[in-house]
Tab-separated table of C-alpha atoms in Angstrom:
chain	number	residue	atom	x	y	z
A	1	MET	CA	134.355	90.344	111.190
A	2	LYS	CA	135.565	92.811	113.811
A	3	SER	CA	132.928	94.786	115.687
A	4	ILE	CA	131.481	97.800	113.905
A	5	ARG	CA	132.378	101.057	115.614
A	6	THR	CA	131.608	103.677	112.966
A	7	VAL	CA	129.105	103.794	110.096
A	8	CYS	CA	129.098	106.439	107.364
A	9	LEU	CA	125.862	107.383	105.613
A	10	ALA	CA	126.466	108.748	102.072
A	11	ALA	CA	125.927	110.412	99.609
A	12	ASN	CA	122.290	111.583	99.265
A	13	ASP	CA	119.917	112.103	102.183
A	14	VAL	CA	116.923	110.838	100.202
A	15	ALA	CA	113.585	111.500	101.933
A	16	SER	CA	115.514	112.708	105.011
A	17	VAL	CA	116.351	109.153	106.104
A	18	TYR	CA	119.775	109.922	107.588
A	19	LYS	CA	118.288	111.072	110.891
A	20	ASP	CA	116.323	107.820	111.223
A	21	PHE	CA	119.299	105.584	110.454
A	22	ARG	CA	121.496	107.698	112.727
A	23	ARG	CA	119.329	107.137	115.778
A	24	ALA	CA	118.952	103.434	115.026
A	25	PHE	CA	122.724	102.932	114.870
A	26	GLU	CA	123.465	105.220	117.805
A	27	GLY	CA	120.939	103.229	119.826
A	28	LEU	CA	123.223	100.230	119.236
A	29	GLY	CA	126.256	102.171	120.427
A	30	ILE	CA	127.627	102.727	116.904
A	31	GLU	CA	129.033	106.123	115.911
A	32	VAL	CA	127.550	107.673	112.764
A	33	ILE	CA	129.169	110.126	110.366
A	34	THR	CA	127.403	111.548	107.315
A	35	TYR	CA	128.344	112.824	103.865
A	36	VAL	CA	126.167	114.437	101.181
A	37	ASP	CA	127.069	115.443	97.629
A	38	GLN	CA	125.442	118.821	98.195
A	39	LEU	CA	123.827	120.455	101.185
A	40	PRO	CA	120.045	120.257	100.642
A	41	LYS	CA	118.355	123.496	99.635
A	42	SER	CA	114.765	122.269	99.603
A	43	ARG	CA	112.464	123.572	102.331
A	44	ILE	CA	110.819	120.157	102.445
A	45	ILE	CA	113.891	118.251	103.590
A	46	GLN	CA	114.412	117.883	107.311
A	47	GLN	CA	118.188	118.049	107.367
A	48	ASP	CA	120.395	115.856	109.446
A	49	THR	CA	123.667	117.049	110.954
A	50	TYR	CA	126.107	116.527	108.087
A	51	ASN	CA	129.768	116.037	108.939
A	52	TYR	CA	130.995	116.248	105.355
A	53	TRP	CA	129.675	117.546	102.035
A	54	GLY	CA	131.070	117.840	98.534
A	55	ASN	CA	132.441	121.388	98.470
A	56	LYS	CA	133.012	121.769	102.213
A	57	LEU	CA	136.724	122.503	101.777
A	58	VAL	CA	136.297	124.861	98.803
A	59	PRO	CA	136.793	128.603	99.456
A	60	LYS	CA	133.582	130.621	99.171
A	61	TRP	CA	134.602	132.356	95.936
A	62	PHE	CA	134.869	129.010	94.177
A	63	ARG	CA	131.766	127.260	95.486
A	64	ASP	CA	129.195	126.435	92.820
A	65	GLN	CA	130.755	129.071	90.539
A	66	TYR	CA	130.102	131.902	92.974
A	67	PHE	CA	130.350	134.597	90.301
A	68	SER	CA	130.290	134.728	86.495
A	69	PRO	CA	133.125	136.716	84.859
A	70	LYS	CA	132.099	138.564	81.688
A	71	ASN	CA	135.221	137.605	79.781
A	72	LYS	CA	134.678	134.213	78.118
A	73	LYS	CA	138.261	132.989	78.653
A	74	VAL	CA	138.284	134.093	82.272
A	75	ARG	CA	134.896	132.449	82.816
A	76	SER	CA	136.174	129.171	81.321
A	77	LEU	CA	139.311	129.264	83.479
A	78	TYR	CA	137.247	130.045	86.569
A	79	ALA	CA	134.942	127.082	85.860
A	80	ARG	CA	137.926	124.740	85.552
A	81	VAL	CA	139.383	126.001	88.832
A	82	CYS	CA	136.009	125.492	90.539
A	83	LYS	CA	135.807	121.910	89.306
A	84	LEU	CA	139.394	121.204	90.337
A	85	LEU	CA	138.783	122.518	93.853
A	86	ASN	CA	135.492	120.609	94.150
A	87	ASP	CA	137.182	117.376	93.055
A	88	LEU	CA	139.983	117.950	95.550
A	89	SER	CA	137.473	118.634	98.333
A	90	VAL	CA	135.645	115.355	97.628
A	91	PHE	CA	138.924	113.425	97.382
A	92	LEU	CA	140.300	114.682	100.721
A	93	GLN	CA	137.026	114.011	102.544
A	94	PHE	CA	136.723	110.588	100.898
A	95	ARG	CA	140.172	109.596	102.193
A	96	LYS	CA	139.283	110.783	105.696
A	97	ILE	CA	135.963	108.914	105.721
A	98	ILE	CA	137.632	105.670	104.595
A	99	ARG	CA	139.982	105.913	107.575
A	100	GLU	CA	137.147	106.612	110.027
A	101	ALA	CA	134.318	104.299	108.919
A	102	ASP	CA	134.040	100.521	109.198
A	103	VAL	CA	130.897	100.399	107.043
A	104	ILE	CA	129.738	102.858	104.393
A	105	ILE	CA	126.048	102.843	103.469
A	106	PHE	CA	125.269	104.503	100.151
A	107	PHE	CA	121.894	105.965	99.189
A	108	TYR	CA	121.423	106.844	95.513
A	109	ASN	CA	125.066	107.804	94.830
A	110	SER	CA	128.542	106.919	95.970
A	111	PHE	CA	131.332	109.499	96.237
A	112	TYR	CA	132.107	109.530	92.504
A	113	GLU	CA	129.772	109.518	89.511
A	114	ASP	CA	131.675	106.650	87.877
A	115	SER	CA	131.521	104.613	91.136
A	116	ARG	CA	135.288	104.006	91.116
A	117	ASP	CA	135.352	104.597	94.870
A	118	LEU	CA	133.581	101.307	95.613
A	119	GLU	CA	136.607	99.220	94.643
A	120	LEU	CA	138.899	101.494	96.664
A	121	ILE	CA	136.693	101.106	99.734
A	122	LYS	CA	136.769	97.314	99.430
A	123	LYS	CA	140.555	97.312	98.991
A	124	ALA	CA	140.774	99.296	102.222
A	125	GLY	CA	139.025	96.402	103.971
A	126	LYS	CA	135.778	98.245	104.639
A	127	LYS	CA	132.210	96.998	104.179
A	128	VAL	CA	129.821	98.512	101.623
A	129	VAL	CA	126.019	98.582	101.686
A	130	TYR	CA	124.290	100.051	98.614
A	131	ILE	CA	120.659	101.123	98.767
A	132	PHE	CA	118.932	101.967	95.492
A	133	VAL	CA	116.047	104.326	96.130
A	134	GLY	CA	114.394	105.022	92.762
A	135	ASP	CA	115.651	106.734	89.643
A	136	ASP	CA	119.261	105.887	90.484
A	137	ALA	CA	118.379	102.368	89.272
A	138	ARG	CA	115.051	102.812	87.484
A	139	TRP	CA	115.373	103.324	83.709
A	140	TYR	CA	112.303	104.765	81.983
A	141	TYR	CA	112.078	102.219	79.163
A	142	GLY	CA	112.742	99.283	81.478
A	143	MET	CA	110.052	100.509	83.854
A	144	LYS	CA	107.630	101.091	80.983
A	145	GLN	CA	108.112	97.598	79.545
A	146	ASP	CA	107.778	95.955	82.966
A	147	PHE	CA	104.686	97.941	83.954
A	148	LEU	CA	102.835	97.467	80.679
A	149	LEU	CA	103.531	93.713	80.662
A	150	ASN	CA	101.975	93.529	84.128
A	151	GLY	CA	98.916	95.631	83.330
A	152	LEU	CA	100.134	98.780	85.089
A	153	ASP	CA	100.171	102.369	83.862
A	154	ALA	CA	103.583	103.728	82.921
A	155	TYR	CA	104.320	107.344	83.730
A	156	ASP	CA	106.262	110.068	81.933
A	157	TYR	CA	109.281	111.887	83.332
A	158	GLY	CA	108.833	114.984	81.181
A	159	ASP	CA	111.356	116.830	79.054
A	160	ASP	CA	114.099	117.137	81.686
A	161	TYR	CA	114.746	113.383	81.820
A	162	ASP	CA	117.694	111.911	79.907
A	163	TYR	CA	116.049	109.310	77.676
A	164	SER	CA	119.271	108.733	75.689
A	165	VAL	CA	121.674	105.807	75.815
A	166	ASP	CA	123.884	107.947	78.077
A	167	GLY	CA	121.166	107.876	80.735
A	168	LEU	CA	120.974	104.103	80.451
A	169	LEU	CA	124.751	103.619	80.597
A	170	HIS	CA	125.001	105.863	83.659
A	171	ARG	CA	122.600	103.607	85.555
A	172	ILE	CA	124.165	100.396	84.268
A	173	ARG	CA	127.607	101.543	85.438
A	174	LYS	CA	126.318	102.422	88.891
A	175	ILE	CA	124.292	99.222	89.279
A	176	ARG	CA	127.026	96.856	88.084
A	177	SER	CA	129.619	98.501	90.340
A	178	ALA	CA	127.345	98.069	93.340
A	179	GLU	CA	126.560	94.481	92.373
A	180	LYS	CA	130.273	93.701	92.068
A	181	PHE	CA	131.652	95.391	95.180
A	182	ALA	CA	128.848	95.862	97.724
A	183	ASP	CA	128.521	93.362	100.548
A	184	VAL	CA	124.762	93.947	100.666
A	185	VAL	CA	122.383	95.484	98.109
A	186	PHE	CA	118.891	96.839	98.811
A	187	SER	CA	116.313	97.848	96.226
A	188	LYS	CA	112.669	97.411	95.205
A	189	ARG	CA	111.120	95.253	92.536
A	190	GLU	CA	109.472	98.182	90.721
A	191	GLN	CA	112.824	99.911	90.099
A	192	SER	CA	115.039	96.864	89.556
A	193	GLN	CA	114.543	96.120	85.856
A	194	LEU	CA	118.279	96.596	85.142
A	195	GLN	CA	119.529	94.677	88.174
A	196	ILE	CA	120.827	91.102	87.925
A	197	ARG	CA	122.100	90.394	91.448
A	198	GLY	CA	119.653	89.404	94.158
A	199	PHE	CA	118.834	92.139	96.670
A	200	TYR	CA	116.989	92.722	99.906
A	201	HIS	CA	113.739	94.674	99.811
A	202	TYR	CA	114.155	98.240	101.040
A	203	PRO	CA	111.122	99.604	102.886
A	204	MET	CA	110.841	103.353	103.378
A	205	VAL	CA	111.551	103.630	107.083
A	206	VAL	CA	110.411	106.148	109.656
A	207	HIS	CA	111.381	106.497	113.317
A	208	PRO	CA	108.265	105.764	115.418
A	209	ASP	CA	109.181	108.293	118.108
A	210	ASP	CA	108.664	111.092	115.562
A	211	TYR	CA	105.015	110.271	114.905
A	212	LEU	CA	102.132	110.403	117.357
A	213	PRO	CA	99.284	108.079	116.318
A	214	ASP	CA	95.889	109.752	116.161
A	215	TYR	CA	93.125	107.311	115.260
A	216	ARG	CA	90.280	109.816	115.435
A	217	GLN	CA	88.401	110.110	112.149
A	218	ARG	CA	85.896	112.715	111.060
A	219	GLU	CA	82.616	110.951	110.391
A	220	LYS	CA	81.551	113.771	108.066
A	221	CYS	CA	83.600	115.946	105.748
A	222	PRO	CA	86.951	114.139	106.139
A	223	LYS	CA	90.210	115.908	105.379
A	224	VAL	CA	92.053	114.345	102.404
A	225	VAL	CA	95.759	115.216	102.026
A	226	HIS	CA	98.079	114.746	99.049
A	227	ALA	CA	101.742	115.808	99.300
A	228	PRO	CA	103.697	114.996	96.125
A	229	SER	CA	107.487	115.269	96.008
A	230	ASN	CA	107.239	114.960	92.212
A	231	PRO	CA	103.728	115.717	90.889
A	232	SER	CA	104.108	113.941	87.524
A	233	ILE	CA	105.456	110.716	89.030
A	234	LYS	CA	103.089	110.756	92.004
A	235	GLY	CA	100.016	111.197	89.768
A	236	THR	CA	98.991	114.569	91.182
A	237	ALA	CA	97.009	115.542	88.065
A	238	HIS	CA	94.767	112.498	88.595
A	239	VAL	CA	94.369	113.313	92.288
A	240	LEU	CA	93.309	116.887	91.527
A	241	ALA	CA	90.907	115.668	88.829
A	242	ALA	CA	89.316	113.322	91.378
A	243	PHE	CA	89.057	116.182	93.887
A	244	GLU	CA	87.312	118.398	91.335
A	245	ARG	CA	84.892	115.685	90.247
A	246	LEU	CA	83.942	114.933	93.844
A	247	ARG	CA	83.380	118.645	94.515
A	248	GLN	CA	81.118	118.917	91.486
A	249	GLU	CA	79.133	115.937	92.722
A	250	GLY	CA	78.618	117.590	96.088
A	251	VAL	CA	80.673	115.122	98.118
A	252	GLU	CA	81.595	116.712	101.432
A	253	PHE	CA	85.331	116.553	102.102
A	254	VAL	CA	88.270	118.926	102.571
A	255	PRO	CA	90.991	118.494	99.922
A	256	VAL	CA	94.518	119.575	100.894
A	257	LEU	CA	97.479	119.739	98.500
A	258	ILE	CA	100.887	120.230	100.124
A	259	GLN	CA	103.811	121.561	98.086
A	260	ASN	CA	107.052	123.296	99.089
A	261	MET	CA	106.197	123.119	102.783
A	262	PRO	CA	108.841	122.487	105.471
A	263	HIS	CA	108.637	118.917	106.698
A	264	SER	CA	107.885	119.923	110.286
A	265	GLU	CA	104.816	121.868	109.106
A	266	ALA	CA	103.748	119.124	106.689
A	267	LYS	CA	103.744	116.583	109.524
A	268	ARG	CA	101.239	118.715	111.416
A	269	VAL	CA	98.960	118.675	108.376
A	270	TYR	CA	99.293	114.880	108.104
A	271	GLN	CA	98.452	114.628	111.796
A	272	ASP	CA	95.132	116.400	111.217
A	273	ALA	CA	94.233	114.367	108.119
A	274	ASP	CA	91.748	111.528	107.851
A	275	ILE	CA	92.902	110.171	104.490
A	276	VAL	CA	96.337	110.523	102.878
A	277	ILE	CA	96.968	109.879	99.176
A	278	ASP	CA	100.491	108.740	98.333
A	279	GLN	CA	101.564	107.802	94.772
A	280	LEU	CA	99.277	106.494	92.024
A	281	PHE	CA	101.770	105.001	89.539
A	282	ILE	CA	104.655	103.268	91.332
A	283	PRO	CA	103.693	100.019	93.099
A	284	GLY	CA	104.656	100.028	96.755
A	285	ALA	CA	104.781	102.748	99.356
A	286	GLY	CA	106.823	105.934	99.575
A	287	LYS	CA	107.895	107.916	102.619
A	288	LEU	CA	104.548	109.724	102.825
A	289	ALA	CA	102.665	106.439	103.172
A	290	SER	CA	104.988	105.273	105.949
A	291	GLU	CA	104.598	108.559	107.812
A	292	ALA	CA	100.812	108.557	107.467
A	293	MET	CA	100.473	104.948	108.620
A	294	ALA	CA	102.697	105.725	111.629
A	295	MET	CA	100.120	108.384	112.530
A	296	GLY	CA	97.207	105.985	112.134
A	297	LYS	CA	95.775	107.479	108.943
A	298	VAL	CA	93.948	105.767	106.088
A	299	VAL	CA	96.422	105.639	103.172
A	300	LEU	CA	95.665	105.325	99.457
A	301	GLY	CA	98.394	104.437	96.973
A	302	ARG	CA	99.294	102.184	94.074
A	303	MET	CA	99.879	98.654	95.346
A	304	ALA	CA	98.518	96.487	92.501
A	305	TYR	CA	98.048	93.582	94.887
A	306	ASP	CA	96.438	91.447	92.205
A	307	LYS	CA	98.934	92.233	89.418
A	308	TYR	CA	102.413	92.953	90.671
A	309	GLN	CA	104.477	90.697	92.916
A	310	GLN	CA	106.804	92.964	94.857
A	311	GLY	CA	109.065	90.286	96.294
A	312	PHE	CA	107.951	90.452	99.927
A	313	PRO	CA	104.757	89.557	101.827
A	314	ILE	CA	102.102	92.257	101.433
A	315	GLU	CA	98.943	90.259	102.159
A	316	ASP	CA	98.297	92.192	105.377
A	317	CYS	CA	99.362	95.612	104.084
A	318	PRO	CA	96.755	98.219	105.128
A	319	ILE	CA	97.350	100.567	102.176
A	320	VAL	CA	94.218	100.878	100.029
A	321	ASP	CA	95.114	100.196	96.399
A	322	ALA	CA	94.420	103.199	94.143
A	323	GLY	CA	95.823	103.869	90.684
A	324	ALA	CA	95.760	106.768	88.263
A	325	HIS	CA	92.512	105.548	86.668
A	326	THR	CA	90.915	104.128	89.815
A	327	GLY	CA	91.700	106.948	92.238
A	328	TYR	CA	88.320	108.655	91.880
A	329	VAL	CA	86.302	105.483	92.438
A	330	THR	CA	88.485	104.368	95.346
A	331	LEU	CA	88.471	107.765	97.017
A	332	THR	CA	84.720	108.006	96.638
A	333	ARG	CA	84.333	104.645	98.376
A	334	ILE	CA	86.739	105.486	101.195
A	335	ILE	CA	85.208	108.896	101.924
A	336	GLY	CA	81.814	107.233	102.237
A	337	ASP	CA	83.100	104.349	104.366
A	338	TYR	CA	83.597	105.837	107.831
């Protein structure tokens, strides 16, 4: 294969990983360009410098249905024009990216919902890497069956989740397209129930230069931080119940719940923590656990070391195993174990 000169990161900057991959590739002398479906609006996300995004070429009046005409026919026509312009914007940028990039690395999505772009990229002689990061591959009923068979607690996605066959088919289409056309596939065991092709394990990466280790620990009244991106999936209700029970029992500690905080501010809170609680349902570690460990903190999260083989060596993993129904007992032990 010819040398790689340009890599494109697309199409969802999940957990703000673009900036970490960018620096890694640029450190190897490889140019990086980026594309996102939509510019992030969340205050939590630490945005990268995006070269392209879905509606970049769409005039302001037609972006995300900028206004809502009162007349029903006019409103319908306006919506169709908006969609047409958005599709054209994606198409023109897609063609440009294919010409520029030697390798395209996808996170969560590709350029099109039906994944038809993967075959076009391969026909253009370019390499494709597909990284599944969670619910793009994870199907509720597949996860539930897998978890219950292995003695784990399943979790609920709430009313906004598409539990229908359409939700299943959407994931199947995306997964099979990636398995057919990608040169390399990354995923995790806990989200791979629908996958049939072998894949490499995808750890949640952080750039070490962004995190200053601080190994000091408060001997008394430690600060315990929980920062859920999705409270129902991360088990936040169980964390808060454990906090309340410990308070009632007179255990001295400082509970901190972080929500809707800019990432730069959240990192300062992590830096001052003694104990960080990640997720209590999904086996493995999320971005929060990686960040906290990079800072030298004690991390609690669901690992299920004795129940769930995750497909890679975890014998020396320092994360303390804590689940939805064991979080209180585990946290009690850790707070008392300076």
